[in-house]
Short mmCIF file of N, CA and C in Angstrom, two decimals:
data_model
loop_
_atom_site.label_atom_id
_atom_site.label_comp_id
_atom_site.label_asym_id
_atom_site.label_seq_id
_atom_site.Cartn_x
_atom_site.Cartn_y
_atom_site.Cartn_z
N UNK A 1 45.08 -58.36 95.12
CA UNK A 1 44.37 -57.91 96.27
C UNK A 1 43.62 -56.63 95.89
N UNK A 2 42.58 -56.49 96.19
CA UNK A 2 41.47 -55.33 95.52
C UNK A 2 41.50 -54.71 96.93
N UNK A 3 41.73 -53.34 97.23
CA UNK A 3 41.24 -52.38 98.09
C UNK A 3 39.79 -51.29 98.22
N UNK A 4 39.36 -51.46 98.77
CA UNK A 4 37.75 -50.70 98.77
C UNK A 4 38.58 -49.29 99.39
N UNK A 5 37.75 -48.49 98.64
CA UNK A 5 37.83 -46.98 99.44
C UNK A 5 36.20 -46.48 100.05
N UNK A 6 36.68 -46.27 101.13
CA UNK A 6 35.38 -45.74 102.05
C UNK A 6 35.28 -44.25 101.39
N UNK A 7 33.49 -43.54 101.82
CA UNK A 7 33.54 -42.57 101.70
C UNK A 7 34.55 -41.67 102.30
N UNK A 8 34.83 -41.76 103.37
CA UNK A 8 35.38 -40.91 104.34
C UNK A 8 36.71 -40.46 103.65
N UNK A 9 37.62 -41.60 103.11
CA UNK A 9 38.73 -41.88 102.84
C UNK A 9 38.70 -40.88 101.36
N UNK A 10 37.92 -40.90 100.58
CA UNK A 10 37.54 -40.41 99.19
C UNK A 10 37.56 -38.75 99.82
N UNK A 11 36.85 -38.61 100.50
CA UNK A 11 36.33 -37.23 101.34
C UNK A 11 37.42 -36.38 101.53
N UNK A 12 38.19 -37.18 102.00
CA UNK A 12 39.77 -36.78 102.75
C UNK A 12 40.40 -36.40 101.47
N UNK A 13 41.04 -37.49 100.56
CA UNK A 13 41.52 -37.51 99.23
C UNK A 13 41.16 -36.07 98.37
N UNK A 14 39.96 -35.97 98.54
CA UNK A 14 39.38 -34.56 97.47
C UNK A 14 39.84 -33.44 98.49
N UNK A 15 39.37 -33.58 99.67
CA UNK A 15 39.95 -32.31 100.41
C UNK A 15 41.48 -31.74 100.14
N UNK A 16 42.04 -32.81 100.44
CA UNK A 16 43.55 -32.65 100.46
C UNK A 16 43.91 -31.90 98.73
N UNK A 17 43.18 -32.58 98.00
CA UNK A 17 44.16 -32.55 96.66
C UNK A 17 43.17 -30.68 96.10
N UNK A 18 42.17 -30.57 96.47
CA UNK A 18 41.43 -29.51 96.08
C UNK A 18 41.77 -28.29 96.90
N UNK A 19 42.34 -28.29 98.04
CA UNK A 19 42.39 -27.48 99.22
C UNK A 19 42.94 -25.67 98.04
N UNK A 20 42.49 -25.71 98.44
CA UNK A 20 43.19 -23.76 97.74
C UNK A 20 44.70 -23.26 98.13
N UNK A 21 45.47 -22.94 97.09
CA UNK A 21 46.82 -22.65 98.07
C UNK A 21 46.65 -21.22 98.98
N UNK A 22 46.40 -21.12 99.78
CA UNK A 22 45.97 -19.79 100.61
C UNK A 22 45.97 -19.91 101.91
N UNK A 23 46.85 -19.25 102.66
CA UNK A 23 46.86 -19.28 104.14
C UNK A 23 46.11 -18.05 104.54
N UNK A 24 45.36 -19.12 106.18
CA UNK A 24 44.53 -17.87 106.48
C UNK A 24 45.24 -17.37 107.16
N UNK A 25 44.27 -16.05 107.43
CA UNK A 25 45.33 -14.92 108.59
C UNK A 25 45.20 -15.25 110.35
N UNK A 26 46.55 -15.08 110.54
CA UNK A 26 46.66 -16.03 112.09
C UNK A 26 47.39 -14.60 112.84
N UNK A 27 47.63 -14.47 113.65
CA UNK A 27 48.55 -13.14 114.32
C UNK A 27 50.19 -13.75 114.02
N UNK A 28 50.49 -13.19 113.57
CA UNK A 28 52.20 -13.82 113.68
C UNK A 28 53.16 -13.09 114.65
N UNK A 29 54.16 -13.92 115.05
CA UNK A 29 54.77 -12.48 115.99
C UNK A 29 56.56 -12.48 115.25
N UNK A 30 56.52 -13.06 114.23
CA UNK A 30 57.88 -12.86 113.73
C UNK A 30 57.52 -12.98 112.08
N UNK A 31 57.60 -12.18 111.01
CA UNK A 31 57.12 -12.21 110.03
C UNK A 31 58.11 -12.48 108.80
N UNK A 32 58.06 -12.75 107.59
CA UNK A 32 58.92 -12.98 106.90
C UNK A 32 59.46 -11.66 105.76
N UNK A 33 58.58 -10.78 105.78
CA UNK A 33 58.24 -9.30 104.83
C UNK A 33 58.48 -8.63 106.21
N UNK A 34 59.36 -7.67 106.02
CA UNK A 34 60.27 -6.35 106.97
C UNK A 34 59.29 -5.48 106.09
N UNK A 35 58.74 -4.20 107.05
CA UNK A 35 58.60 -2.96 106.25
C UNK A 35 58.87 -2.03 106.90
N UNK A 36 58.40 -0.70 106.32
CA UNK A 36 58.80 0.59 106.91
C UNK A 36 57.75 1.91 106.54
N UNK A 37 57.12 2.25 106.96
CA UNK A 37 56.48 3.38 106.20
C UNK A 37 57.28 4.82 106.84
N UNK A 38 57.88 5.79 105.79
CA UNK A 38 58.30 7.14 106.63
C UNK A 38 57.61 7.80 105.51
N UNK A 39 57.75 9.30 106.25
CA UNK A 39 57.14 10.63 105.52
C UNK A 39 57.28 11.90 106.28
N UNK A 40 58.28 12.77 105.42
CA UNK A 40 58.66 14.25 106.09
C UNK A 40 57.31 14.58 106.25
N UNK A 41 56.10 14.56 106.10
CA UNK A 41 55.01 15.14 106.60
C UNK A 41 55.41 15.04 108.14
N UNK A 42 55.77 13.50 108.32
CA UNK A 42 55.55 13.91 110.05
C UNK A 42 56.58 14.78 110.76
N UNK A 43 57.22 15.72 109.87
CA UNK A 43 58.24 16.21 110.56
C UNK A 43 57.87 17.85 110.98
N UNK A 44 56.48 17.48 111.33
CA UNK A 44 55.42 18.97 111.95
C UNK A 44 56.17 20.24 111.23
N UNK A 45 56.03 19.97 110.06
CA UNK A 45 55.70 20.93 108.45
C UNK A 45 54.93 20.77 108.14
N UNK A 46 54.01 19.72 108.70
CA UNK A 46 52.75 20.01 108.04
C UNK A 46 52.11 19.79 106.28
N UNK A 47 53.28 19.33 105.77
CA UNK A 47 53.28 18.70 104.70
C UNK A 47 51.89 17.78 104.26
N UNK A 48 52.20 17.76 103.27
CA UNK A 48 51.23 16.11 102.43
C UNK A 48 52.50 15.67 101.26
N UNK A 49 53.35 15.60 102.05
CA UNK A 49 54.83 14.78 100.72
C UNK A 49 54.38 13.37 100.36
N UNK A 50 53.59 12.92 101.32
CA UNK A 50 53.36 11.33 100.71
C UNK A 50 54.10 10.46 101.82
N UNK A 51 53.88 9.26 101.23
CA UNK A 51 54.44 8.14 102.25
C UNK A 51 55.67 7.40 101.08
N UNK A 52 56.59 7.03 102.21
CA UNK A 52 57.05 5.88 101.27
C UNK A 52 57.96 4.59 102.04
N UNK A 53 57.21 3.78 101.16
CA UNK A 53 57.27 2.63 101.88
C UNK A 53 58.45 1.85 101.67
N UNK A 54 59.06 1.13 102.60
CA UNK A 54 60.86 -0.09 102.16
C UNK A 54 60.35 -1.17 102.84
N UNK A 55 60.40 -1.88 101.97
CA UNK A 55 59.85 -3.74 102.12
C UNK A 55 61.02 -4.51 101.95
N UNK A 56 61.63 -5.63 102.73
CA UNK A 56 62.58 -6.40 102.85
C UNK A 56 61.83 -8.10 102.89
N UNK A 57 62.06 -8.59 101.90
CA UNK A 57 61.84 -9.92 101.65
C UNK A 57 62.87 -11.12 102.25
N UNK A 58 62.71 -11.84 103.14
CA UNK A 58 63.15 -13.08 103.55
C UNK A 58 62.95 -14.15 103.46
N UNK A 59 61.84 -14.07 102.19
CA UNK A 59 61.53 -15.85 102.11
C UNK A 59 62.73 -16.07 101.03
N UNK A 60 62.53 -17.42 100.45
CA UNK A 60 63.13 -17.98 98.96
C UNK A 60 62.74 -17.56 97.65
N UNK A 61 61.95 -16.78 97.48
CA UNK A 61 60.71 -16.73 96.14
C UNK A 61 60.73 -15.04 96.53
N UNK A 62 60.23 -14.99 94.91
CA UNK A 62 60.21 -13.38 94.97
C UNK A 62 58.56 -13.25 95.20
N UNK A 63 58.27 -11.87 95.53
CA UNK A 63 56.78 -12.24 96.11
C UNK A 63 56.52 -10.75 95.81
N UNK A 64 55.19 -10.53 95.81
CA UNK A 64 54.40 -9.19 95.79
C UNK A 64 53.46 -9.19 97.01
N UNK A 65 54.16 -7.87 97.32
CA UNK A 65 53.30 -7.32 98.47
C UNK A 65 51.74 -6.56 97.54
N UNK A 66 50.70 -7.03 98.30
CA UNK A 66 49.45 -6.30 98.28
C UNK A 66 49.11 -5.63 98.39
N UNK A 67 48.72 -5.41 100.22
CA UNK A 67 48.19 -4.98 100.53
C UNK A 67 48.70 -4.97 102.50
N UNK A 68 48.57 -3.63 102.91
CA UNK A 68 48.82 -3.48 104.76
C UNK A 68 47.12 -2.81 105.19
N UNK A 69 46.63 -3.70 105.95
CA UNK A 69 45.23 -2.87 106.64
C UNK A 69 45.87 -2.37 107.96
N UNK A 70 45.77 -1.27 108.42
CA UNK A 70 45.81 -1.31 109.70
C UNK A 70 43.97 -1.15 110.22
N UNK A 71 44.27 -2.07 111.36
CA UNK A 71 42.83 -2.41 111.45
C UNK A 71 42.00 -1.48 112.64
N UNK A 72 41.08 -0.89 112.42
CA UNK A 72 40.55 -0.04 113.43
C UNK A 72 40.28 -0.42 115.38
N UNK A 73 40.64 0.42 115.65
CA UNK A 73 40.49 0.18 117.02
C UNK A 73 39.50 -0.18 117.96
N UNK A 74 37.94 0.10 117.76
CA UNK A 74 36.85 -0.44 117.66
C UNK A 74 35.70 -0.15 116.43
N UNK A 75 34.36 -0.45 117.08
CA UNK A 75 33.55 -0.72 116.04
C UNK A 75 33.44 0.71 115.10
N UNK A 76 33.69 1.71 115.79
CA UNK A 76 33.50 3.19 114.90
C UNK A 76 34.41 3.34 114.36
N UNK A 77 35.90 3.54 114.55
CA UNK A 77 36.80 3.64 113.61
C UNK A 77 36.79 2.33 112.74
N UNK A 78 37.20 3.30 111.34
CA UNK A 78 37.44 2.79 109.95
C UNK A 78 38.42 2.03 109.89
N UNK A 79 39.23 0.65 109.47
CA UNK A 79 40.33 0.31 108.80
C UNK A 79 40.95 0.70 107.96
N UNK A 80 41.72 1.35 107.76
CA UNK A 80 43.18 1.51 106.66
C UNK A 80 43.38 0.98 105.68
N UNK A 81 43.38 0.96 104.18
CA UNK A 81 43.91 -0.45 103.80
C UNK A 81 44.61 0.34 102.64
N UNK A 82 45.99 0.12 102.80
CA UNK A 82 46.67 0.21 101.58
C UNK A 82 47.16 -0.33 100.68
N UNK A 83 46.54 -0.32 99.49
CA UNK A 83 46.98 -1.12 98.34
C UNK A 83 48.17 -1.04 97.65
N UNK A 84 49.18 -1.78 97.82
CA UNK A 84 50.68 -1.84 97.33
C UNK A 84 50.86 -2.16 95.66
N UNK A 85 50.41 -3.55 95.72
CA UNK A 85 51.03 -4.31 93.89
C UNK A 85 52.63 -3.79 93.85
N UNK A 86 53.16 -4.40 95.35
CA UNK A 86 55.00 -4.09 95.12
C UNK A 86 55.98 -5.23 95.12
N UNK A 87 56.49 -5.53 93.63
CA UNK A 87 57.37 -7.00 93.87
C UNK A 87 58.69 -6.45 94.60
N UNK A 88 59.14 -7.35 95.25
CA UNK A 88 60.34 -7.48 96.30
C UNK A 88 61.19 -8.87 96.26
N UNK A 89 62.07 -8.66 95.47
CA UNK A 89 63.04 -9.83 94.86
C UNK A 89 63.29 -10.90 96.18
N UNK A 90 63.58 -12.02 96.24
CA UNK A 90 64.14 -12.92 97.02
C UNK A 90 65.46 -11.96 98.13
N UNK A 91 64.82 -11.95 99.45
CA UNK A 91 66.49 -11.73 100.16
C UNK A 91 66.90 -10.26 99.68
N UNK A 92 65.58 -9.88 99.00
CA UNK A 92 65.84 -8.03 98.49
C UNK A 92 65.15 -7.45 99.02
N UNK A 93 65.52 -5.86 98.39
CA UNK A 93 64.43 -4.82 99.10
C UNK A 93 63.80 -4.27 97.79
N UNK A 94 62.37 -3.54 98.22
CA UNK A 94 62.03 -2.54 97.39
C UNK A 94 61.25 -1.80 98.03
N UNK A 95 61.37 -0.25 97.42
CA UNK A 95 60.19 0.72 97.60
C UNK A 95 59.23 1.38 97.07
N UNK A 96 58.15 1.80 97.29
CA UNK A 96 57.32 2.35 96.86
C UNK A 96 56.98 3.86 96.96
N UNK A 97 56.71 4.68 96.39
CA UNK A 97 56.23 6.03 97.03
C UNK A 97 54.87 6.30 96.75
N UNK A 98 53.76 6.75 97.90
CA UNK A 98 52.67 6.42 97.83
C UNK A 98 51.96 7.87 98.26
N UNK A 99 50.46 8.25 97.66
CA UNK A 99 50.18 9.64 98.18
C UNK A 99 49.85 9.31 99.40
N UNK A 100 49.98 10.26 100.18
CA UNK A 100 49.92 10.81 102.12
C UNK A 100 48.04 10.02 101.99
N UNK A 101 48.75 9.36 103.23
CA UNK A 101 47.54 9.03 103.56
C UNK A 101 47.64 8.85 105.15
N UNK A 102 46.79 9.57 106.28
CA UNK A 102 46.91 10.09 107.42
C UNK A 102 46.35 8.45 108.05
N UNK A 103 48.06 8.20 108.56
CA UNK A 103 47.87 6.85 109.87
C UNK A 103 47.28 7.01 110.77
N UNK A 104 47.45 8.59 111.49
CA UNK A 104 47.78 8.51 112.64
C UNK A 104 46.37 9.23 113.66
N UNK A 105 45.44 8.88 112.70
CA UNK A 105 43.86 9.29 113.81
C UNK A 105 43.30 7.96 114.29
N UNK A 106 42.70 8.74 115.02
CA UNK A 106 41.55 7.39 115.84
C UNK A 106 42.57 6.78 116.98
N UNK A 107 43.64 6.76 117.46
CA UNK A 107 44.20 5.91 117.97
C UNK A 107 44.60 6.64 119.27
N UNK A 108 44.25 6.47 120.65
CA UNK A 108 44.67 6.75 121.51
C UNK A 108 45.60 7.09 121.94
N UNK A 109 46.42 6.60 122.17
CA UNK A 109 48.02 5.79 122.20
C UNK A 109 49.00 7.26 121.34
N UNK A 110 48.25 6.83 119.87
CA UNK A 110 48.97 7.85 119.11
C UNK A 110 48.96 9.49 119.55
N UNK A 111 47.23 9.73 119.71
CA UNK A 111 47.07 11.03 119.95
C UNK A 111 47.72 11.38 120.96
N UNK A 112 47.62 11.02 122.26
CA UNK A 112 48.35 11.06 123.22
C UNK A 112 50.24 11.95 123.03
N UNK A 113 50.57 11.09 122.10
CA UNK A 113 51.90 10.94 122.12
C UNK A 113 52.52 12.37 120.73
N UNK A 114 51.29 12.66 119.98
CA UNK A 114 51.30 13.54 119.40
C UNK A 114 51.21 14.70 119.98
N UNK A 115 50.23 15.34 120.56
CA UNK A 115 49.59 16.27 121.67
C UNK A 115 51.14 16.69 122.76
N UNK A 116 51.86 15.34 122.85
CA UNK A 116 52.79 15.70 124.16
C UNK A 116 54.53 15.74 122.95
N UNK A 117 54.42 16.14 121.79
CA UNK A 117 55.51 16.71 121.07
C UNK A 117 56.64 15.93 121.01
N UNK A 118 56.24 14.39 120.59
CA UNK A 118 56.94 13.50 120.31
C UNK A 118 56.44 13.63 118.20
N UNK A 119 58.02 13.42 117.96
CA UNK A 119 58.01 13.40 116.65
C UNK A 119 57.76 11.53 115.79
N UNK A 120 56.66 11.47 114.89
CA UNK A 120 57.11 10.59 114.75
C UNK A 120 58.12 9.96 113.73
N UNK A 121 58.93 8.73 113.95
CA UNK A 121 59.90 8.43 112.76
C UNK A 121 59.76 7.94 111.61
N UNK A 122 58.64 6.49 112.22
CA UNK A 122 58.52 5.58 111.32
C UNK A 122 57.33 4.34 111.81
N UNK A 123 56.86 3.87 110.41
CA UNK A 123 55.56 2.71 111.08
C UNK A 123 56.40 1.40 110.54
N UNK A 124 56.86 0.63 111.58
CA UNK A 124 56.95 -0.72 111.41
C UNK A 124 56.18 -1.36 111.80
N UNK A 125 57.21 -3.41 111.17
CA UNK A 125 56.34 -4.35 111.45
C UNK A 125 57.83 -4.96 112.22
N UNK A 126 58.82 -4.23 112.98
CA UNK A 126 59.96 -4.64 113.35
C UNK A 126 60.19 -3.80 114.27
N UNK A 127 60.92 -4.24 116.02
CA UNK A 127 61.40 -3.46 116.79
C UNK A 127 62.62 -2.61 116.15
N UNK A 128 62.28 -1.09 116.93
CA UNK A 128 63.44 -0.53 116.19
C UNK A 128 64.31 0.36 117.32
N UNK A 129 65.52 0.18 117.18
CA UNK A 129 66.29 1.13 118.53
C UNK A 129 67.14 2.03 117.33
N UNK A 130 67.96 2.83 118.42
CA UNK A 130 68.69 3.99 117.76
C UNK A 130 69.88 3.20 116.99
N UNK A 131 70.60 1.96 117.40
CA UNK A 131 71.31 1.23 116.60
C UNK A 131 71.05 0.67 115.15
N UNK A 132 69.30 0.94 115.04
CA UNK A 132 69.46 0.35 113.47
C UNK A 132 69.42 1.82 112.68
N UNK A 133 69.06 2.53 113.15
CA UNK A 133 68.93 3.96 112.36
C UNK A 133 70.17 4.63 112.50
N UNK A 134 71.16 4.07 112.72
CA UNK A 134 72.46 4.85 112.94
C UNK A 134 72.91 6.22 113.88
N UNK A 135 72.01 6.04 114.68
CA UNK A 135 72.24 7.36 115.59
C UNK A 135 73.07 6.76 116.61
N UNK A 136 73.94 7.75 116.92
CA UNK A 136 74.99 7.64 118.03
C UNK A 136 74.32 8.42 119.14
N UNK A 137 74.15 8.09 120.12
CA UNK A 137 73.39 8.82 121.33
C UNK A 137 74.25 8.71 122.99
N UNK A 138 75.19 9.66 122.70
CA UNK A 138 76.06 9.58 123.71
C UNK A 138 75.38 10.20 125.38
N UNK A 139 74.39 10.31 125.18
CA UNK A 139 73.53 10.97 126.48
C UNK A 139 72.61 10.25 126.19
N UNK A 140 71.73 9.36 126.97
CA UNK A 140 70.52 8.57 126.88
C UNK A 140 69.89 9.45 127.46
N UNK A 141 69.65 10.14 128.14
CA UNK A 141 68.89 10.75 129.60
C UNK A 141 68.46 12.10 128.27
N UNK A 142 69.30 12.74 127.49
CA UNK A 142 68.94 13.48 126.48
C UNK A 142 67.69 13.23 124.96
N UNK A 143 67.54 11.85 125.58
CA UNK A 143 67.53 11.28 123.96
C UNK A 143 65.88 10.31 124.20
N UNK A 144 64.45 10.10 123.93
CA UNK A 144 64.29 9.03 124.03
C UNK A 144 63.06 8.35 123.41
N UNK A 145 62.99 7.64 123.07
CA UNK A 145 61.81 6.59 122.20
C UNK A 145 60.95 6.02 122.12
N UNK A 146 59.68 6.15 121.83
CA UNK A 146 58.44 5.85 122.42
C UNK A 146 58.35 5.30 121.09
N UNK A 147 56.95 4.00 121.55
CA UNK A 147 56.41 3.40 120.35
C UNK A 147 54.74 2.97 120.51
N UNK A 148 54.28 2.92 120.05
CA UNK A 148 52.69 2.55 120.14
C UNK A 148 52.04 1.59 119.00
N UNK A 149 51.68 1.00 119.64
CA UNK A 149 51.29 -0.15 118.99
C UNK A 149 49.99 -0.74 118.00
N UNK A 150 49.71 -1.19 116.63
CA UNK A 150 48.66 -1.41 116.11
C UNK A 150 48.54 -2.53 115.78
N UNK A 151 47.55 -2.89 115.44
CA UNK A 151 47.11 -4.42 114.81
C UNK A 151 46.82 -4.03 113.19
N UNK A 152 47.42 -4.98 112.25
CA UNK A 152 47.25 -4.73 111.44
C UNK A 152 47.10 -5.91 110.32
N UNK A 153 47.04 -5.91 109.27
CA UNK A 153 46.75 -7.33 108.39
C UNK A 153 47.41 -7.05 107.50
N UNK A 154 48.72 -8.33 106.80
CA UNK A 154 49.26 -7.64 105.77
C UNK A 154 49.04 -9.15 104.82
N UNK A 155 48.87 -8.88 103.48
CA UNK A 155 49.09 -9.24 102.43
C UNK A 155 49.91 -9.62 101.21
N UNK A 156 50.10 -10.74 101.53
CA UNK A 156 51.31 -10.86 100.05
C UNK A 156 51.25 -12.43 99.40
N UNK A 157 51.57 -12.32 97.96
CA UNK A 157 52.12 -13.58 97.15
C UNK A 157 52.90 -14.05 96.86
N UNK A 158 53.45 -15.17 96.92
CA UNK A 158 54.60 -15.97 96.41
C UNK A 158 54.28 -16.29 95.13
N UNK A 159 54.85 -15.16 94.60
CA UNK A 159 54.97 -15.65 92.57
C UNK A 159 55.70 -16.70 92.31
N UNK A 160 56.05 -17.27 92.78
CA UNK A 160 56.88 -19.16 92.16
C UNK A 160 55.60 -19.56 92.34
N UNK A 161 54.76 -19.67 92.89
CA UNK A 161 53.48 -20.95 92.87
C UNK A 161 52.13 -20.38 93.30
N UNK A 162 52.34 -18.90 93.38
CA UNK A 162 51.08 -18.26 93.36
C UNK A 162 50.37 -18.22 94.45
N UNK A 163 51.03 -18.79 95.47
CA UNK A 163 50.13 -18.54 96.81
C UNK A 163 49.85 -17.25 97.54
N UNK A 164 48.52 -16.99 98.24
CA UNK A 164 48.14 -15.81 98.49
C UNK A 164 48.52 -15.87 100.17
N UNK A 165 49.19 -15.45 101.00
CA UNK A 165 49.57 -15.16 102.87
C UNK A 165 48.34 -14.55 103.13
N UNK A 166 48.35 -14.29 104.06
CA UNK A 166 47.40 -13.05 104.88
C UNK A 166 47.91 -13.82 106.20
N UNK A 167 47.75 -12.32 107.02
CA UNK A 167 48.23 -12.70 108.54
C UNK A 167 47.84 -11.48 109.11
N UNK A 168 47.75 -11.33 110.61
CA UNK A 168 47.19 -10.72 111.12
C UNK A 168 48.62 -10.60 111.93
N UNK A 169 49.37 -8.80 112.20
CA UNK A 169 50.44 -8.77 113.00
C UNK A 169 50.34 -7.74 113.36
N UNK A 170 51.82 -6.78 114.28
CA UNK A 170 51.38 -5.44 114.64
C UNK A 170 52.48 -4.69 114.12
N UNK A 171 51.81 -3.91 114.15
CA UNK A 171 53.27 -2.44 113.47
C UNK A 171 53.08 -1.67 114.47
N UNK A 172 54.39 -1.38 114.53
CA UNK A 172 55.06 -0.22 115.75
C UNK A 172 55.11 1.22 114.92
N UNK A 173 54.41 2.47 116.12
CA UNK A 173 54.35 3.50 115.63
C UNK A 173 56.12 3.96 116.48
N UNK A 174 56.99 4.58 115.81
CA UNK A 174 58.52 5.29 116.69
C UNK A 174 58.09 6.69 116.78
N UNK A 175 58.16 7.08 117.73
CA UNK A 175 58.24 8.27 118.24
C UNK A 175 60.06 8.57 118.97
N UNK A 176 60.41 9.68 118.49
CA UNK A 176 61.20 10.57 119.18
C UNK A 176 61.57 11.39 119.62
N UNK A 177 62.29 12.07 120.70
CA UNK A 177 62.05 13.47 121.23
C UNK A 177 63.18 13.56 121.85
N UNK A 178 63.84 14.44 122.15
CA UNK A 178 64.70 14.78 122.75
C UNK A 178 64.36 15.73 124.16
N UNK A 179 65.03 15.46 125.25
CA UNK A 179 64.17 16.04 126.50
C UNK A 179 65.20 17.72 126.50
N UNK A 180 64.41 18.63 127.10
CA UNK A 180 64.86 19.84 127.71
C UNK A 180 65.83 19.50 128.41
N UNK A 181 67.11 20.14 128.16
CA UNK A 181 68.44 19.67 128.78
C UNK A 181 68.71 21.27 130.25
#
C-alpha cells in the first residue's frame, strides 16, 4: 500500500521536527527558579556593598540562570537587566555577588514606601512572611510588612538539552518597619 503525503502534512512534519527548543515568555504565576536579591546598602547606610543574589532550582536538570529584567513601568523608564551566567545544581542553591546596582527608582509604589521609612529586606520572585526569615514576632501590632510589586522577565537554561525559558513574572519588593510603640 503506497501512502501520498500532502503538502500540508510535509508542512506540519518540518515544523514539528525543526521547531527551536525555546520557550517563549508567558507571565507565570508559580515559577520553577526561587530567587532573592539582598544588600546592606538598603539598610539606609547608604552604602554601594553590592547585591547578592540566592537562586533555588526545582526543576530535574541543572540549569544556568542568565539573566532577571525588571521591566520598566512605562514608556520613559528604562528596564533593568541583569546579567547572571549562574549555574544552580538540580534541587540546589547558588549565589552570586554582584556590583550595586540601584532597583529601586522610577517606581511609584517603591518611592512612596521609601519616603515613608520602611526599610527594605529583599527582592523576590516568592511570597515572603516573617516565618520564612525566622523572625519571631510576638507583637504583630509592633511589627509590619509591606511589599510592592514588579513585572519582570527572567531567563534561564536547562544544560541537559540546552533549552533556553524566558517568562515574564513578578518580584516582590519586602519592606519592613516597626511602628512607634
Amino acid at each position: 500500500m503506497q501512502k501520498t503525503l500532502t503538502l500540508s502534512s510535509v508542512f506540519m512534519f518540518l515544523g514539528c521536527v525543526t521547531l527551536p527548543i525555546y520557550v517563549t515568555a508567558e507571565q507565570q504565576e508559580d515559577t520553577e527558579i526561587k530567587f532573592a536579591f539582598y544588600s546592606s546598602a538598603w539598610g539606609g547606610e547608604n552604602t554601594d556593598d553590592g547585591l547578592r543574589l540566592v537562586a533555588f532550582n526545582q526543576t530535574p536538570a541543572r540549569i544556568r540562570l542568565n539573566s532577571i529584567e525588571l521591566i520598566g513601568s512605562d514608556e520613559q523608564t528604562a528596564s533593568i537587566v541583569i546579567d547572571l551566567d549562574l549555574e544552580v545544581p538540580s534541587g540546589g542553591y547558588a549565589d552570586k555577588e554582584i556590583d550595586y546596582i540601584n532597583l529601586l527608582s522610577d517606581d511609584e509604589c517603591i518611592d512612596r514606601t521609601m519616603q515613608a521609612n520602611w526599610k527594605l529586606v529583599e527582592i523576590s520572585n516568592y511570597t515572603l512572611n516573617p516565618s520564612v526569615r525566622n523572625l519571631i514576632i510576638e507583637n504583630t501590632d509592633s511589627f509590619r510588612i509591606y511589599q510592592c510589586v514588579k513585572t519582570i522577565s527572567t531567563s534561564w537554561t536547562d544544560l541537559n538539552n540546552n533549552q533556553l525559558i524566558e517568562y515574564d513574572e513578578w518580584v516582590l519588593f519586602h519592606f519592613e518597619t516597626r511602628r512607634d510603640l
